[in-house]
């Protein structure tokens, strides 16, 4: 299995995404590391960034080194206790409406790009009932698989799941769809390469 997922939002902020909004006003939603890195990347490309956070600040879920860089960046404004409540524009996004959850105050800000880092839905539903998944649908592998999810077929094999192997012998998961992955393109590539070693151990073995 590769990097299979359904996205509710922007997965990453790369040079490709920035091309259409470089040097313009943008908004980044969420207060964790991915959003912080995106805000800094956008500001480095000349964007004026509103970092919109539902919580009281960005210190709770973001690494301190990112927090320090963000608060010292004149191109980034942190909008704490705030949610985006409306998108405005004709043929494309022109502005967003922000509402402060504490004061109820609303503000309309120019915005040519909206980057949301608020979660993902793994496309693993076709495996339900056959494969061990966590409460959010991410596929468990190797040591993350509960003992009760390993059936009689594993006892017949006389071994446990190999690295990146699912609860189905000979089926492997790597990348974003895997429980415990860090949701990074570079990590997904590394996991896929590492999983090949386990695949080689299984090839030729009767399952």
mmCIF file of N, CA, C and O in Angstrom, residues 53-56 79-83 98-107:
data_model
loop_
_atom_site.group_PDB
_atom_site.id
_atom_site.type_symbol
_atom_site.label_atom_id
_atom_site.label_comp_id
_atom_site.label_asym_id
_atom_site.label_seq_id
_atom_site.Cartn_x
_atom_site.Cartn_y
_atom_site.Cartn_z
ATOM 1 N N UNK A 53 -5.722 30.444 14.508
ATOM 2 C CA UNK A 53 -5.653 29.365 15.500
ATOM 3 C C UNK A 53 -6.892 29.419 16.390
ATOM 4 O O UNK A 53 -7.232 30.479 16.925
ATOM 5 N N UNK A 54 -7.564 28.297 16.557
ATOM 6 C CA UNK A 54 -8.741 28.270 17.428
ATOM 7 C C UNK A 54 -8.374 28.402 18.902
ATOM 8 O O UNK A 54 -9.159 28.905 19.699
ATOM 9 N N UNK A 55 -7.186 27.917 19.272
ATOM 10 C CA UNK A 55 -6.754 27.983 20.666
ATOM 11 C C UNK A 55 -6.285 29.366 21.067
ATOM 12 O O UNK A 55 -6.338 30.326 20.287
ATOM 13 N N UNK A 56 -5.784 29.448 22.304
ATOM 14 C CA UNK A 56 -5.374 30.741 22.848
ATOM 15 C C UNK A 56 -4.034 31.216 22.312
ATOM 16 O O UNK A 56 -3.636 32.349 22.547
ATOM 17 N N UNK A 79 -3.529 34.956 14.706
ATOM 18 C CA UNK A 79 -4.909 35.276 15.077
ATOM 19 C C UNK A 79 -5.411 34.193 16.021
ATOM 20 O O UNK A 79 -5.963 33.172 15.609
ATOM 21 N N UNK A 80 -5.187 34.385 17.320
ATOM 22 C CA UNK A 80 -5.563 33.383 18.322
ATOM 23 C C UNK A 80 -7.059 33.453 18.630
ATOM 24 O O UNK A 80 -7.707 34.484 18.421
ATOM 25 N N UNK A 81 -7.599 32.357 19.135
ATOM 26 C CA UNK A 81 -9.027 32.249 19.481
ATOM 27 C C UNK A 81 -9.903 32.700 18.315
ATOM 28 O O UNK A 81 -10.925 33.372 18.502
ATOM 29 N N UNK A 82 -9.517 32.313 17.130
ATOM 30 C CA UNK A 82 -10.176 32.805 15.926
ATOM 31 C C UNK A 82 -10.478 31.664 14.965
ATOM 32 O O UNK A 82 -9.721 30.700 14.874
ATOM 33 N N UNK A 83 -11.609 31.771 14.263
ATOM 34 C CA UNK A 83 -11.981 30.814 13.238
ATOM 35 C C UNK A 83 -12.352 31.554 11.966
ATOM 36 O O UNK A 83 -12.835 32.693 12.012
ATOM 37 N N UNK A 98 -13.036 36.410 9.474
ATOM 38 C CA UNK A 98 -12.545 35.785 10.697
ATOM 39 C C UNK A 98 -13.392 36.232 11.876
ATOM 40 O O UNK A 98 -13.746 37.416 11.978
ATOM 41 N N UNK A 99 -13.692 35.285 12.766
ATOM 42 C CA UNK A 99 -14.497 35.596 13.944
ATOM 43 C C UNK A 99 -13.747 35.177 15.193
ATOM 44 O O UNK A 99 -13.319 34.016 15.310
ATOM 45 N N UNK A 100 -13.577 36.119 16.118
ATOM 46 C CA UNK A 100 -12.930 35.824 17.381
ATOM 47 C C UNK A 100 -13.933 35.137 18.300
ATOM 48 O O UNK A 100 -15.009 35.677 18.577
ATOM 49 N N UNK A 101 -13.588 33.922 18.762
ATOM 50 C CA UNK A 101 -14.524 33.133 19.565
ATOM 51 C C UNK A 101 -14.712 33.680 20.969
ATOM 52 O O UNK A 101 -15.670 33.314 21.657
ATOM 53 N N UNK A 102 -13.842 34.557 21.427
ATOM 54 C CA UNK A 102 -13.943 35.135 22.771
ATOM 55 C C UNK A 102 -14.755 36.420 22.747
ATOM 56 O O UNK A 102 -15.691 36.602 23.534
ATOM 57 N N UNK A 103 -14.437 37.299 21.830
ATOM 58 C CA UNK A 103 -15.097 38.609 21.778
ATOM 59 C C UNK A 103 -16.259 38.654 20.801
ATOM 60 O O UNK A 103 -17.104 39.548 20.883
ATOM 61 N N UNK A 104 -16.310 37.708 19.867
ATOM 62 C CA UNK A 104 -17.339 37.731 18.839
ATOM 63 C C UNK A 104 -17.054 38.724 17.722
ATOM 64 O O UNK A 104 -17.825 38.840 16.770
ATOM 65 N N UNK A 105 -15.923 39.402 17.819
ATOM 66 C CA UNK A 105 -15.572 40.404 16.811
ATOM 67 C C UNK A 105 -15.261 39.736 15.476
ATOM 68 O O UNK A 105 -14.605 38.709 15.406
ATOM 69 N N UNK A 106 -15.755 40.345 14.389
ATOM 70 C CA UNK A 106 -15.517 39.840 13.045
ATOM 71 C C UNK A 106 -14.591 40.779 12.283
ATOM 72 O O UNK A 106 -14.603 41.988 12.507
ATOM 73 N N UNK A 107 -13.794 40.206 11.400
ATOM 74 C CA UNK A 107 -12.911 41.008 10.557
ATOM 75 C C UNK A 107 -12.811 40.335 9.201
ATOM 76 O O UNK A 107 -12.745 39.108 9.109
#
